[in-house]
PDB file of C-alpha atoms in Angstrom:
ATOM      1  CA  MET A  10       0.000   0.000   0.000  1.00  0.00           C
ATOM      2  CA  GLY A  11       1.479   3.324  -1.042  1.00  0.00           C
ATOM      3  CA  PHE A  12       1.289   6.769   0.515  1.00  0.00           C
ATOM      4  CA  ARG A  13      -1.449   7.843  -1.888  1.00  0.00           C
ATOM      5  CA  ASP A  14      -3.615   4.844  -0.981  1.00  0.00           C
ATOM      6  CA  ALA A  15      -3.114   5.509   2.727  1.00  0.00           C
ATOM      7  CA  LEU A  16      -3.999   9.168   2.253  1.00  0.00           C
ATOM      8  CA  PHE A  17      -7.231   8.422   0.423  1.00  0.00           C
ATOM      9  CA  GLY A  18      -8.249   5.487   2.584  1.00  0.00           C
ATOM     10  CA  LYS A  19      -7.750   2.724   0.072  1.00  0.00           C
ATOM     11  CA  LYS A  20      -6.225  -0.506   1.173  1.00  0.00           C
ATOM     12  CA  LYS A  21      -5.458  -3.646  -0.697  1.00  0.00           C
ATOM     13  CA  LEU A  22      -7.237  -6.680   0.677  1.00  0.00           C
ATOM     14  CA  ALA A  23      -5.102  -9.688   1.468  1.00  0.00           C
ATOM     15  CA  GLU A  24      -5.252 -12.610  -0.899  1.00  0.00           C
ATOM     16  CA  PRO A  25      -6.665 -15.785   0.633  1.00  0.00           C
ATOM     17  CA  LYS A  26      -4.351 -18.441   2.021  1.00  0.00           C
ATOM     18  CA  LEU A  27      -5.542 -21.620   0.348  1.00  0.00           C
ATOM     19  CA  ASP A  28      -2.844 -24.252   0.810  1.00  0.00           C
ATOM     20  CA  ARG A  29      -3.204 -24.635   4.571  1.00  0.00           C
ATOM     21  CA  LEU A  30      -6.668 -26.025   3.906  1.00  0.00           C
ATOM     22  CA  PHE A  31      -5.129 -29.431   3.168  1.00  0.00           C
ATOM     23  CA  ALA A  32      -3.979 -29.790   6.788  1.00  0.00           C
ATOM     24  CA  LEU A  33      -7.518 -30.877   7.661  1.00  0.00           C
ATOM     25  CA  ALA A  34      -7.202 -34.028   5.552  1.00  0.00           C
ATOM     26  CA  THR A  35      -4.090 -35.100   7.459  1.00  0.00           C
ATOM     27  CA  ALA A  36      -5.634 -34.251  10.850  1.00  0.00           C
ATOM     28  CA  THR A  37      -8.575 -36.556  10.133  1.00  0.00           C
ATOM     29  CA  VAL A  38      -6.823 -39.539  11.722  1.00  0.00           C
ATOM     30  CA  THR A  39      -6.574 -37.700  15.045  1.00  0.00           C
ATOM     31  CA  LEU A  40     -10.110 -36.383  14.732  1.00  0.00           C
ATOM     32  CA  GLU A  41     -11.468 -39.896  14.248  1.00  0.00           C
ATOM     33  CA  THR A  42      -9.268 -42.034  16.496  1.00  0.00           C
ATOM     34  CA  GLU A  43      -8.568 -39.737  19.440  1.00  0.00           C
ATOM     35  CA  LEU A  44     -11.600 -37.459  19.419  1.00  0.00           C
ATOM     36  CA  GLY A  45     -14.284 -39.683  17.927  1.00  0.00           C
ATOM     37  CA  LEU A  46     -15.229 -37.088  15.306  1.00  0.00           C
ATOM     38  CA  LYS A  47     -16.025 -38.314  11.816  1.00  0.00           C
ATOM     39  CA  SER A  48     -16.670 -36.151   8.785  1.00  0.00           C
ATOM     40  CA  THR A  49     -20.309 -36.068   7.696  1.00  0.00           C
ATOM     41  CA  GLY A  50     -19.125 -35.500   4.137  1.00  0.00           C
ATOM     42  CA  ASP A  51     -20.546 -31.962   4.146  1.00  0.00           C
ATOM     43  CA  ALA A  52     -18.598 -28.737   3.656  1.00  0.00           C
ATOM     44  CA  ALA A  53     -19.324 -25.259   2.380  1.00  0.00           C
ATOM     45  CA  VAL A  54     -17.490 -22.187   1.169  1.00  0.00           C
ATOM     46  CA  THR A  55     -19.058 -18.836   2.004  1.00  0.00           C
ATOM     47  CA  PHE A  56     -18.242 -15.530   0.383  1.00  0.00           C
ATOM     48  CA  LYS A  57     -19.524 -11.997   0.033  1.00  0.00           C
ATOM     49  CA  PRO A  58     -21.943 -11.584  -2.843  1.00  0.00           C
ATOM     50  CA  LEU A  59     -20.573 -10.451  -6.157  1.00  0.00           C
ATOM     51  CA  SER A  60     -22.360  -8.314  -8.717  1.00  0.00           C
ATOM     52  CA  SER A  61     -24.844 -10.498 -10.549  1.00  0.00           C
ATOM     53  CA  GLY A  62     -23.054 -10.414 -13.923  1.00  0.00           C
ATOM     54  CA  ASP A  63     -19.689 -11.241 -12.403  1.00  0.00           C
ATOM     55  CA  PHE A  64     -21.133 -13.964 -10.224  1.00  0.00           C
ATOM     56  CA  ASP A  65     -23.033 -15.584 -13.104  1.00  0.00           C
ATOM     57  CA  ARG A  66     -19.790 -15.789 -15.103  1.00  0.00           C
ATOM     58  CA  VAL A  67     -17.767 -17.197 -12.198  1.00  0.00           C
ATOM     59  CA  ASP A  68     -20.611 -19.485 -11.148  1.00  0.00           C
ATOM     60  CA  SER A  69     -20.888 -20.964 -14.627  1.00  0.00           C
ATOM     61  CA  ASP A  70     -17.124 -21.552 -14.848  1.00  0.00           C
ATOM     62  CA  THR A  71     -16.979 -23.030 -11.333  1.00  0.00           C
ATOM     63  CA  ASP A  72     -19.969 -25.291 -11.959  1.00  0.00           C
ATOM     64  CA  GLU A  73     -18.394 -26.666 -15.133  1.00  0.00           C
ATOM     65  CA  LEU A  74     -15.078 -27.299 -13.398  1.00  0.00           C
ATOM     66  CA  LEU A  75     -16.695 -28.914 -10.360  1.00  0.00           C
ATOM     67  CA  LYS A  76     -19.007 -31.084 -12.437  1.00  0.00           C
ATOM     68  CA  ALA A  77     -16.048 -32.324 -14.459  1.00  0.00           C
ATOM     69  CA  THR A  78     -14.047 -33.259 -11.360  1.00  0.00           C
ATOM     70  CA  ALA A  79     -17.051 -34.355  -9.306  1.00  0.00           C
ATOM     71  CA  ALA A  80     -18.149 -36.924 -11.848  1.00  0.00           C
ATOM     72  CA  SER A  81     -15.089 -39.040 -11.180  1.00  0.00           C
ATOM     73  CA  ALA A  82     -14.978 -38.470  -7.410  1.00  0.00           C
ATOM     74  CA  GLY A  83     -18.677 -38.741  -6.519  1.00  0.00           C
ATOM     75  CA  THR A  84     -18.867 -35.158  -5.243  1.00  0.00           C
ATOM     76  CA  THR A  85     -22.104 -33.168  -5.381  1.00  0.00           C
ATOM     77  CA  VAL A  86     -22.264 -29.379  -5.380  1.00  0.00           C
ATOM     78  CA  GLU A  87     -25.117 -26.942  -4.800  1.00  0.00           C
ATOM     79  CA  ARG A  88     -25.530 -23.216  -4.187  1.00  0.00           C
ATOM     80  CA  HIS A  89     -27.349 -21.415  -1.389  1.00  0.00           C
ATOM     81  CA  THR A  90     -27.940 -17.774  -0.440  1.00  0.00           C
ATOM     82  CA  ASP A  91     -28.467 -17.205   3.278  1.00  0.00           C
ATOM     83  CA  THR A  92     -30.742 -14.692   5.011  1.00  0.00           C
ATOM     84  CA  TYR A  93     -27.892 -12.155   5.179  1.00  0.00           C
ATOM     85  CA  GLY A  94     -27.280 -12.352   1.432  1.00  0.00           C
ATOM     86  CA  PHE A  95     -24.020 -14.294   1.644  1.00  0.00           C
ATOM     87  CA  GLU A  96     -23.411 -16.942  -0.982  1.00  0.00           C
ATOM     88  CA  TRP A  97     -22.563 -20.542  -0.106  1.00  0.00           C
ATOM     89  CA  VAL A  98     -21.214 -23.294  -2.321  1.00  0.00           C
ATOM     90  CA  ILE A  99     -22.118 -26.547  -0.580  1.00  0.00           C
ATOM     91  CA  VAL A 100     -19.945 -29.558  -1.346  1.00  0.00           C
ATOM     92  CA  ARG A 101     -20.849 -33.128  -0.376  1.00  0.00           C
ATOM     93  CA  ASP A 102     -18.479 -36.075  -0.614  1.00  0.00           C
ATOM     94  CA  PRO A 103     -18.044 -39.027   1.758  1.00  0.00           C
ATOM     95  CA  ASP A 104     -14.249 -38.975   1.318  1.00  0.00           C
ATOM     96  CA  ILE A 105     -12.616 -36.204   3.389  1.00  0.00           C
ATOM     97  CA  GLU A 106      -9.669 -35.828   1.012  1.00  0.00           C
ATOM     98  CA  ASP A 107     -11.993 -35.333  -1.967  1.00  0.00           C
ATOM     99  CA  LEU A 108     -14.102 -32.958   0.125  1.00  0.00           C
ATOM    100  CA  VAL A 109     -11.097 -30.787   1.050  1.00  0.00           C
ATOM    101  CA  THR A 110      -9.858 -30.874  -2.552  1.00  0.00           C
ATOM    102  CA  SER A 111     -13.265 -29.765  -3.858  1.00  0.00           C
ATOM    103  CA  VAL A 112     -13.460 -26.904  -1.349  1.00  0.00           C
ATOM    104  CA  HIS A 113      -9.946 -25.865  -2.396  1.00  0.00           C
ATOM    105  CA  LEU A 114     -11.048 -26.011  -6.035  1.00  0.00           C
ATOM    106  CA  VAL A 115     -14.012 -23.679  -5.388  1.00  0.00           C
ATOM    107  CA  ALA A 116     -11.796 -21.204  -3.513  1.00  0.00           C
ATOM    108  CA  SER A 117      -9.053 -21.404  -6.152  1.00  0.00           C
ATOM    109  CA  GLU A 118     -11.510 -20.777  -8.962  1.00  0.00           C
ATOM    110  CA  LEU A 119     -12.966 -17.716  -7.229  1.00  0.00           C
ATOM    111  CA  THR A 120      -9.454 -16.430  -6.532  1.00  0.00           C
ATOM    112  CA  ALA A 121      -8.326 -17.028 -10.122  1.00  0.00           C
ATOM    113  CA  LYS A 122     -11.300 -15.006 -11.376  1.00  0.00           C
ATOM    114  CA  GLY A 123     -10.278 -12.083  -9.167  1.00  0.00           C
ATOM    115  CA  PHE A 124     -12.695 -12.637  -6.291  1.00  0.00           C
ATOM    116  CA  GLY A 125     -10.334 -13.991  -3.639  1.00  0.00           C
ATOM    117  CA  ALA A 126     -10.978 -10.970  -1.425  1.00  0.00           C
ATOM    118  CA  GLN A 127     -14.656 -11.971  -1.194  1.00  0.00           C
ATOM    119  CA  LEU A 128     -13.853 -15.391   0.288  1.00  0.00           C
ATOM    120  CA  LEU A 129     -14.834 -15.515   3.956  1.00  0.00           C
ATOM    121  CA  ALA A 130     -14.620 -19.059   5.292  1.00  0.00           C
ATOM    122  CA  ALA A 131     -15.050 -22.748   4.669  1.00  0.00           C
ATOM    123  CA  ALA A 132     -16.935 -24.963   7.105  1.00  0.00           C
ATOM    124  CA  PHE A 133     -16.458 -28.724   7.498  1.00  0.00           C
ATOM    125  CA  LYS A 134     -19.051 -30.653   9.498  1.00  0.00           C
ATOM    126  CA  PHE A 135     -18.169 -33.536  11.835  1.00  0.00           C
ATOM    127  CA  GLU A 136     -20.298 -35.794  14.009  1.00  0.00           C
ATOM    128  CA  GLY A 137     -19.548 -38.015  16.971  1.00  0.00           C
ATOM    129  CA  GLY A 138     -20.005 -35.723  19.932  1.00  0.00           C
ATOM    130  CA  GLU A 139     -23.172 -34.644  21.675  1.00  0.00           C
ATOM    131  CA  ARG A 140     -23.840 -32.168  18.885  1.00  0.00           C
ATOM    132  CA  PRO A 141     -22.388 -31.410  15.448  1.00  0.00           C
ATOM    133  CA  THR A 142     -18.861 -30.002  15.413  1.00  0.00           C
ATOM    134  CA  TYR A 143     -17.588 -27.724  12.681  1.00  0.00           C
ATOM    135  CA  TRP A 144     -14.037 -26.903  11.765  1.00  0.00           C
ATOM    136  CA  ILE A 145     -14.049 -23.440  10.219  1.00  0.00           C
ATOM    137  CA  TYR A 146     -11.239 -22.293   7.936  1.00  0.00           C
ATOM    138  CA  GLY A 147     -10.656 -18.538   7.636  1.00  0.00           C
ATOM    139  CA  PHE A 148      -9.299 -17.777   4.189  1.00  0.00           C
ATOM    140  CA  LYS A 149      -7.754 -14.440   5.214  1.00  0.00           C
ATOM    141  CA  THR A 150      -5.704 -15.907   8.071  1.00  0.00           C
ATOM    142  CA  GLY A 151      -5.169 -19.421   6.749  1.00  0.00           C
ATOM    143  CA  THR A 152      -6.214 -20.851  10.116  1.00  0.00           C
ATOM    144  CA  PHE A 153      -8.838 -23.203  11.513  1.00  0.00           C
ATOM    145  CA  TRP A 154     -10.980 -23.001  14.628  1.00  0.00           C
ATOM    146  CA  PRO A 155     -13.613 -25.314  16.090  1.00  0.00           C
ATOM    147  CA  PHE A 156     -17.247 -24.266  16.307  1.00  0.00           C
ATOM    148  CA  ILE A 157     -19.864 -26.188  18.280  1.00  0.00           C
ATOM    149  CA  PRO A 158     -23.252 -24.444  18.267  1.00  0.00           C
ATOM    150  CA  LEU A 159     -25.684 -25.178  21.072  1.00  0.00           C
ATOM    151  CA  ALA A 160     -29.249 -26.274  20.348  1.00  0.00           C
ATOM    152  CA  ASP A 161     -30.580 -22.736  20.900  1.00  0.00           C
ATOM    153  CA  GLY A 162     -28.747 -21.617  17.740  1.00  0.00           C
ATOM    154  CA  LYS A 163     -27.364 -18.528  19.483  1.00  0.00           C
ATOM    155  CA  ASN A 164     -24.644 -19.807  21.794  1.00  0.00           C
ATOM    156  CA  ARG A 165     -21.684 -22.137  21.503  1.00  0.00           C
ATOM    157  CA  GLU A 166     -19.925 -24.757  23.611  1.00  0.00           C
ATOM    158  CA  ASN A 167     -16.765 -22.805  24.442  1.00  0.00           C
ATOM    159  CA  ALA A 168     -15.184 -25.334  26.810  1.00  0.00           C
ATOM    160  CA  ARG A 169     -15.304 -28.148  24.245  1.00  0.00           C
ATOM    161  CA  GLU A 170     -13.993 -25.825  21.531  1.00  0.00           C
ATOM    162  CA  LEU A 171     -10.976 -24.951  23.682  1.00  0.00           C
ATOM    163  CA  GLU A 172     -10.404 -28.642  24.370  1.00  0.00           C
ATOM    164  CA  LEU A 173     -10.387 -29.367  20.620  1.00  0.00           C
ATOM    165  CA  LYS A 174      -7.972 -26.482  20.054  1.00  0.00           C
ATOM    166  CA  ALA A 175      -5.569 -27.893  22.634  1.00  0.00           C
ATOM    167  CA  LYS A 176      -5.679 -31.381  21.126  1.00  0.00           C
ATOM    168  CA  LEU A 177      -5.246 -30.360  17.488  1.00  0.00           C
ATOM    169  CA  GLU A 178      -3.077 -27.251  17.479  1.00  0.00           C
ATOM    170  CA  THR A 179       0.021 -29.337  16.721  1.00  0.00           C
ATOM    171  CA  GLU A 180      -1.621 -30.804  13.603  1.00  0.00           C
ATOM    172  CA  LEU A 181      -3.710 -27.906  12.326  1.00  0.00           C
ATOM    173  CA  PRO A 182      -2.891 -24.229  11.965  1.00  0.00           C
ATOM    174  CA  VAL A 183      -5.381 -23.200  14.683  1.00  0.00           C
ATOM    175  CA  GLU A 184      -6.268 -19.522  15.075  1.00  0.00           C
ATOM    176  CA  LYS A 185      -4.617 -18.301  18.270  1.00  0.00           C
ATOM    177  CA  ASP A 186      -6.729 -15.144  18.642  1.00  0.00           C
ATOM    178  CA  LEU A 187     -10.003 -16.398  20.130  1.00  0.00           C
ATOM    179  CA  THR A 188     -11.796 -13.185  19.157  1.00  0.00           C
ATOM    180  CA  ARG A 189     -11.455 -14.320  15.541  1.00  0.00           C
ATOM    181  CA  TRP A 190     -13.298 -17.585  16.207  1.00  0.00           C
ATOM    182  CA  LEU A 191     -16.449 -16.511  14.451  1.00  0.00           C
ATOM    183  CA  GLY A 192     -19.416 -18.840  14.655  1.00  0.00           C
ATOM    184  CA  LEU A 193     -21.254 -19.700  11.469  1.00  0.00           C
ATOM    185  CA  PHE A 194     -24.692 -20.122  12.995  1.00  0.00           C
ATOM    186  CA  ASP A 195     -27.304 -21.345  10.517  1.00  0.00           C
ATOM    187  CA  ALA A 196     -24.683 -22.663   8.098  1.00  0.00           C
ATOM    188  CA  PRO A 197     -26.542 -24.625   5.397  1.00  0.00           C
ATOM    189  CA  ILE A 198     -24.692 -27.866   6.159  1.00  0.00           C
TER     190      ILE A 198
END
């Protein structure tokens, strides 16, 4: 960012960190064997809405790419717009490695088309505890954090989230700043 940009209040948004996403596939062994958490095969990428013309172009390209790769892997993809207007690309695949790869593909395609700054997070759903557990990946920081929503849909199970952080921070790049652990309540997965 140059002096002129600072003077006029413009700042360049950071490009997303995509490669750390693959750490989740390697941490799956620990998630399953030590923590009893198994992937449901559901994940989603959420991003800020794009202008309709831009999004239609990117959406068409992404759909074609995903359909081509999904056919061989057994992955299904769908789109969803939430009540706040954020876009979600929902990916379903029983194999965690294919699931992570497909999420990476969606994020890479959006980034390649110039929309990396709009990427917010990816959510991966796991089961095996008292309630569903999500591992959220923040594209801006390249870090994960656990999210366990309570049944009321407004609160979260903080103690269990901190326990998961402690057990997986050697295997996953876990976000150290707890104020960044945003909950994705009402995620469509």
